[in-house]
Amino acid sequence: MKKQILFITAILFFSAIAAYSQGENKPILDIHGFVKTDIIYDTRQTSSLREGHFHILPLDQSFDAEGNDINANPSFNILSIQTRLNGKITGPEISGIKSSGFIEGEFFGTSDGDVNGFRLRHAYVDLNWTNTQLRVGQFWHPLFITDCFPDVVNFNTGAPFQPFSRNPQIRLTHKIGSISLLAAAISQRDFQSNGPVWDANKQIYTSFASSVYLRNAVIPEMLFQARYNDDNFIFGASGSYKILRPQLTTNKNNSNGKPYANENTIGSYTAEAFMKYQSNPIKIKLECIYGQNLANLTMLGGYGAKSYNDSTGVMEYSNSNILSAWADFNYQVSENVSLNIFGGYSKNLGFEDNLVKVGSNFAVFSRAPEADNIIRISPYIRWNIGMVQIAAELEYTSVAYSTGAPDYAEKGKISETHNISNIRTLLAVYMNF
């Protein structure tokens, strides 16, 4: 019932604005979107979101009582949860400043328990001067380059090799000829950093994703980007820095039963370079990222405890470092058909410092710290028939997992690996409107 109410509310909202925009000097609303169904087959169990729809990587071996790998079993699904509805609002011009807004939602839900639920993707207001734009609201993280990202069929859009995150933000863009400069202050909502939660029964810290770690640092993530554009070429670079405060209090109490405070924070940086070349019938896109604590971008990485005070429970933290790169090649065979291939590589470079145990385990708050590297190759084809598009993709992903636990006492070093792979066969049917 809650999902139905949200959807009906969205429809009524768009309808009300559309009706309001019919008069003179009223805002103009354009409604668009698409209906999409994905047919998915995986040769192996995967780490994924929304009932396997958003594929990240294949799961490592897990053995049953007879020594058989449980995760070697295949999986199949048909889902239409990526179906999308959006509205662009063209507002009035105010003292030479053009105003507009954009709202978009989909049926992806906010968790696996909310599949088919209508959720907010984008919601922002733009104020445009001649060479300057101010955008306030929720949109793609600026490390996701909206005109230079993988055009793959899988909804993961190249993750975990490519940043994938939408964030509330304030971003200012200024153009100087072919050069664009962007500065942004960013918070977190659906895509969050990991942090510590104490399990009193097991006497260990577990990892939990939340925006509270960034909120408690009281400083938004800061980003700067510079790029060059012409008719055929885009080149740019970005740098960002975020600070998390993972704990307000520790897992220890004083003699009066009061918890000890932990004011320690952890700062993490990311550097990105990207390039796009387009000259019909060829399009080439490339990107490379070196960064720390990237789990909130649906990539590998995070952080862990490098020190722990047994008396007070106060921890200090150390970042993990990740190097990731991808390339996407598109060839337009005809007006309606394109042949494409995507390739990605991500390398776990370990932690900045040696980690320590808290209780019986190392305190690690990271995505797949046991993965040494990941490789993906995805050939795909798109065929447009008027408003309808049919797309097919064969996605091969291989992970070199640590044989045994990583040596966290030596910066998470992985000495010996074994390869685990998954082949996803994906057929998608769209209708755009």
JSON list of C-alpha atoms in Angstrom, two decimals, residues 60-175:
[
{"chain": "A", "resi": 60, "resn": "ASP", "atom": "CA", "xyz": [33.90, -16.25, -3.49]},
{"chain": "A", "resi": 61, "resn": "GLN", "atom": "CA", "xyz": [33.78, -19.97, -2.72]},
{"chain": "A", "resi": 62, "resn": "SER", "atom": "CA", "xyz": [31.59, -21.15, 0.15]},
{"chain": "A", "resi": 63, "resn": "PHE", "atom": "CA", "xyz": [31.59, -24.89, 0.83]},
{"chain": "A", "resi": 64, "resn": "ASP", "atom": "CA", "xyz": [28.78, -27.12, 2.09]},
{"chain": "A", "resi": 65, "resn": "ALA", "atom": "CA", "xyz": [29.15, -30.18, 4.33]},
{"chain": "A", "resi": 66, "resn": "GLU", "atom": "CA", "xyz": [30.28, -32.31, 1.38]},
{"chain": "A", "resi": 67, "resn": "GLY", "atom": "CA", "xyz": [32.85, -29.82, 0.10]},
{"chain": "A", "resi": 68, "resn": "ASN", "atom": "CA", "xyz": [30.76, -28.47, -2.77]},
{"chain": "A", "resi": 69, "resn": "ASP", "atom": "CA", "xyz": [30.92, -24.77, -3.64]},
{"chain": "A", "resi": 70, "resn": "ILE", "atom": "CA", "xyz": [27.46, -23.40, -2.80]},
{"chain": "A", "resi": 71, "resn": "ASN", "atom": "CA", "xyz": [28.07, -20.21, -4.81]},
{"chain": "A", "resi": 72, "resn": "ALA", "atom": "CA", "xyz": [28.81, -22.19, -7.99]},
{"chain": "A", "resi": 73, "resn": "ASN", "atom": "CA", "xyz": [25.05, -22.45, -8.59]},
{"chain": "A", "resi": 74, "resn": "PRO", "atom": "CA", "xyz": [23.49, -20.34, -11.40]},
{"chain": "A", "resi": 75, "resn": "SER", "atom": "CA", "xyz": [20.69, -17.79, -11.06]},
{"chain": "A", "resi": 76, "resn": "PHE", "atom": "CA", "xyz": [17.89, -16.41, -13.28]},
{"chain": "A", "resi": 77, "resn": "ASN", "atom": "CA", "xyz": [15.51, -13.48, -13.03]},
{"chain": "A", "resi": 78, "resn": "ILE", "atom": "CA", "xyz": [13.21, -11.16, -15.01]},
{"chain": "A", "resi": 79, "resn": "LEU", "atom": "CA", "xyz": [12.75, -7.65, -13.60]},
{"chain": "A", "resi": 80, "resn": "SER", "atom": "CA", "xyz": [11.14, -4.39, -14.73]},
{"chain": "A", "resi": 81, "resn": "ILE", "atom": "CA", "xyz": [12.23, -2.32, -11.74]},
{"chain": "A", "resi": 82, "resn": "GLN", "atom": "CA", "xyz": [14.43, 0.04, -13.76]},
{"chain": "A", "resi": 83, "resn": "THR", "atom": "CA", "xyz": [11.31, 1.56, -15.39]},
{"chain": "A", "resi": 84, "resn": "ARG", "atom": "CA", "xyz": [11.62, 5.31, -15.00]},
{"chain": "A", "resi": 85, "resn": "LEU", "atom": "CA", "xyz": [9.57, 8.53, -14.99]},
{"chain": "A", "resi": 86, "resn": "ASN", "atom": "CA", "xyz": [10.92, 12.08, -15.09]},
{"chain": "A", "resi": 87, "resn": "GLY", "atom": "CA", "xyz": [9.77, 15.63, -15.56]},
{"chain": "A", "resi": 88, "resn": "LYS", "atom": "CA", "xyz": [11.77, 18.68, -16.68]},
{"chain": "A", "resi": 89, "resn": "ILE", "atom": "CA", "xyz": [10.37, 22.00, -15.52]},
{"chain": "A", "resi": 90, "resn": "THR", "atom": "CA", "xyz": [11.27, 25.14, -17.45]},
{"chain": "A", "resi": 91, "resn": "GLY", "atom": "CA", "xyz": [10.71, 28.05, -15.11]},
{"chain": "A", "resi": 92, "resn": "PRO", "atom": "CA", "xyz": [10.56, 31.80, -15.65]},
{"chain": "A", "resi": 93, "resn": "GLU", "atom": "CA", "xyz": [13.55, 34.02, -16.36]},
{"chain": "A", "resi": 94, "resn": "ILE", "atom": "CA", "xyz": [14.37, 36.15, -13.32]},
{"chain": "A", "resi": 95, "resn": "SER", "atom": "CA", "xyz": [16.47, 39.28, -13.92]},
{"chain": "A", "resi": 96, "resn": "GLY", "atom": "CA", "xyz": [18.30, 37.55, -16.75]},
{"chain": "A", "resi": 97, "resn": "ILE", "atom": "CA", "xyz": [18.71, 34.29, -14.81]},
{"chain": "A", "resi": 98, "resn": "LYS", "atom": "CA", "xyz": [17.09, 31.26, -16.46]},
{"chain": "A", "resi": 99, "resn": "SER", "atom": "CA", "xyz": [15.53, 28.80, -14.02]},
{"chain": "A", "resi": 100, "resn": "SER", "atom": "CA", "xyz": [14.66, 25.14, -14.46]},
{"chain": "A", "resi": 101, "resn": "GLY", "atom": "CA", "xyz": [14.14, 22.00, -12.43]},
{"chain": "A", "resi": 102, "resn": "PHE", "atom": "CA", "xyz": [14.25, 18.25, -12.87]},
{"chain": "A", "resi": 103, "resn": "ILE", "atom": "CA", "xyz": [12.60, 15.38, -10.99]},
{"chain": "A", "resi": 104, "resn": "GLU", "atom": "CA", "xyz": [13.12, 11.67, -11.70]},
{"chain": "A", "resi": 105, "resn": "GLY", "atom": "CA", "xyz": [12.05, 8.46, -10.03]},
{"chain": "A", "resi": 106, "resn": "GLU", "atom": "CA", "xyz": [12.08, 4.74, -10.71]},
{"chain": "A", "resi": 107, "resn": "PHE", "atom": "CA", "xyz": [10.77, 1.48, -9.29]},
{"chain": "A", "resi": 108, "resn": "PHE", "atom": "CA", "xyz": [14.15, 0.22, -8.07]},
{"chain": "A", "resi": 109, "resn": "GLY", "atom": "CA", "xyz": [13.28, 0.70, -4.41]},
{"chain": "A", "resi": 110, "resn": "THR", "atom": "CA", "xyz": [15.66, 1.69, -1.63]},
{"chain": "A", "resi": 111, "resn": "SER", "atom": "CA", "xyz": [16.56, -1.86, -0.54]},
{"chain": "A", "resi": 112, "resn": "ASP", "atom": "CA", "xyz": [15.96, -5.49, -1.51]},
{"chain": "A", "resi": 113, "resn": "GLY", "atom": "CA", "xyz": [12.91, -5.47, 0.75]},
{"chain": "A", "resi": 114, "resn": "ASP", "atom": "CA", "xyz": [11.54, -2.48, -1.19]},
{"chain": "A", "resi": 115, "resn": "VAL", "atom": "CA", "xyz": [11.89, -3.87, -4.75]},
{"chain": "A", "resi": 116, "resn": "ASN", "atom": "CA", "xyz": [9.19, -2.29, -6.99]},
{"chain": "A", "resi": 117, "resn": "GLY", "atom": "CA", "xyz": [9.09, 0.69, -4.62]},
{"chain": "A", "resi": 118, "resn": "PHE", "atom": "CA", "xyz": [9.11, 4.13, -6.25]},
{"chain": "A", "resi": 119, "resn": "ARG", "atom": "CA", "xyz": [12.22, 6.05, -5.21]},
{"chain": "A", "resi": 120, "resn": "LEU", "atom": "CA", "xyz": [13.80, 9.41, -5.93]},
{"chain": "A", "resi": 121, "resn": "ARG", "atom": "CA", "xyz": [16.74, 9.44, -8.36]},
{"chain": "A", "resi": 122, "resn": "HIS", "atom": "CA", "xyz": [17.19, 13.11, -9.20]},
{"chain": "A", "resi": 123, "resn": "ALA", "atom": "CA", "xyz": [15.65, 16.31, -7.86]},
{"chain": "A", "resi": 124, "resn": "TYR", "atom": "CA", "xyz": [17.40, 19.61, -8.50]},
{"chain": "A", "resi": 125, "resn": "VAL", "atom": "CA", "xyz": [16.99, 23.27, -9.45]},
{"chain": "A", "resi": 126, "resn": "ASP", "atom": "CA", "xyz": [19.26, 24.98, -12.01]},
{"chain": "A", "resi": 127, "resn": "LEU", "atom": "CA", "xyz": [19.95, 28.70, -12.19]},
{"chain": "A", "resi": 128, "resn": "ASN", "atom": "CA", "xyz": [21.74, 29.63, -15.42]},
{"chain": "A", "resi": 129, "resn": "TRP", "atom": "CA", "xyz": [23.64, 32.77, -16.32]},
{"chain": "A", "resi": 130, "resn": "THR", "atom": "CA", "xyz": [25.43, 33.24, -19.65]},
{"chain": "A", "resi": 131, "resn": "ASN", "atom": "CA", "xyz": [28.51, 31.21, -18.67]},
{"chain": "A", "resi": 132, "resn": "THR", "atom": "CA", "xyz": [27.67, 30.01, -15.16]},
{"chain": "A", "resi": 133, "resn": "GLN", "atom": "CA", "xyz": [25.31, 27.43, -13.72]},
{"chain": "A", "resi": 134, "resn": "LEU", "atom": "CA", "xyz": [24.31, 26.85, -10.10]},
{"chain": "A", "resi": 135, "resn": "ARG", "atom": "CA", "xyz": [22.72, 23.46, -9.41]},
{"chain": "A", "resi": 136, "resn": "VAL", "atom": "CA", "xyz": [21.19, 22.64, -6.03]},
{"chain": "A", "resi": 137, "resn": "GLY", "atom": "CA", "xyz": [19.67, 19.25, -5.26]},
{"chain": "A", "resi": 138, "resn": "GLN", "atom": "CA", "xyz": [20.19, 15.54, -5.82]},
{"chain": "A", "resi": 139, "resn": "PHE", "atom": "CA", "xyz": [22.07, 14.47, -8.96]},
{"chain": "A", "resi": 140, "resn": "TRP", "atom": "CA", "xyz": [24.91, 12.23, -10.08]},
{"chain": "A", "resi": 141, "resn": "HIS", "atom": "CA", "xyz": [28.09, 12.52, -8.01]},
{"chain": "A", "resi": 142, "resn": "PRO", "atom": "CA", "xyz": [30.45, 14.76, -10.05]},
{"chain": "A", "resi": 143, "resn": "LEU", "atom": "CA", "xyz": [32.90, 11.83, -10.40]},
{"chain": "A", "resi": 144, "resn": "PHE", "atom": "CA", "xyz": [30.22, 10.20, -12.57]},
{"chain": "A", "resi": 145, "resn": "ILE", "atom": "CA", "xyz": [30.79, 12.07, -15.84]},
{"chain": "A", "resi": 146, "resn": "THR", "atom": "CA", "xyz": [27.38, 12.33, -17.48]},
{"chain": "A", "resi": 147, "resn": "ASP", "atom": "CA", "xyz": [28.75, 12.60, -21.03]},
{"chain": "A", "resi": 148, "resn": "CYS", "atom": "CA", "xyz": [31.59, 10.09, -20.52]},
{"chain": "A", "resi": 149, "resn": "PHE", "atom": "CA", "xyz": [30.35, 6.89, -18.85]},
{"chain": "A", "resi": 150, "resn": "PRO", "atom": "CA", "xyz": [30.01, 3.25, -19.99]},
{"chain": "A", "resi": 151, "resn": "ASP", "atom": "CA", "xyz": [26.93, 2.71, -22.15]},
{"chain": "A", "resi": 152, "resn": "VAL", "atom": "CA", "xyz": [26.61, -0.94, -21.05]},
{"chain": "A", "resi": 153, "resn": "VAL", "atom": "CA", "xyz": [23.23, -2.68, -20.83]},
{"chain": "A", "resi": 154, "resn": "ASN", "atom": "CA", "xyz": [23.70, -3.79, -17.21]},
{"chain": "A", "resi": 155, "resn": "PHE", "atom": "CA", "xyz": [22.25, -1.26, -14.77]},
{"chain": "A", "resi": 156, "resn": "ASN", "atom": "CA", "xyz": [25.58, -1.19, -12.91]},
{"chain": "A", "resi": 157, "resn": "THR", "atom": "CA", "xyz": [26.83, 1.20, -15.63]},
{"chain": "A", "resi": 158, "resn": "GLY", "atom": "CA", "xyz": [30.37, -0.09, -15.22]},
{"chain": "A", "resi": 159, "resn": "ALA", "atom": "CA", "xyz": [30.48, -0.38, -11.41]},
{"chain": "A", "resi": 160, "resn": "PRO", "atom": "CA", "xyz": [32.64, -1.30, -9.51]},
{"chain": "A", "resi": 161, "resn": "PHE", "atom": "CA", "xyz": [35.19, 0.12, -11.99]},
{"chain": "A", "resi": 162, "resn": "GLN", "atom": "CA", "xyz": [33.22, 3.34, -12.52]},
{"chain": "A", "resi": 163, "resn": "PRO", "atom": "CA", "xyz": [31.90, 5.63, -9.74]},
{"chain": "A", "resi": 164, "resn": "PHE", "atom": "CA", "xyz": [28.15, 5.10, -9.35]},
{"chain": "A", "resi": 165, "resn": "SER", "atom": "CA", "xyz": [26.41, 7.38, -6.87]},
{"chain": "A", "resi": 166, "resn": "ARG", "atom": "CA", "xyz": [23.72, 10.04, -6.72]},
{"chain": "A", "resi": 167, "resn": "ASN", "atom": "CA", "xyz": [24.07, 12.67, -4.00]},
{"chain": "A", "resi": 168, "resn": "PRO", "atom": "CA", "xyz": [22.47, 15.82, -2.63]},
{"chain": "A", "resi": 169, "resn": "GLN", "atom": "CA", "xyz": [24.88, 18.58, -3.58]},
{"chain": "A", "resi": 170, "resn": "ILE", "atom": "CA", "xyz": [25.57, 22.19, -4.41]},
{"chain": "A", "resi": 171, "resn": "ARG", "atom": "CA", "xyz": [27.64, 22.54, -7.59]},
{"chain": "A", "resi": 172, "resn": "LEU", "atom": "CA", "xyz": [28.82, 25.60, -9.45]},
{"chain": "A", "resi": 173, "resn": "THR", "atom": "CA", "xyz": [30.01, 25.34, -13.06]},
{"chain": "A", "resi": 174, "resn": "HIS", "atom": "CA", "xyz": [31.69, 28.16, -14.99]},
{"chain": "A", "resi": 175, "resn": "LYS", "atom": "CA", "xyz": [32.65, 28.05, -18.68]}
]
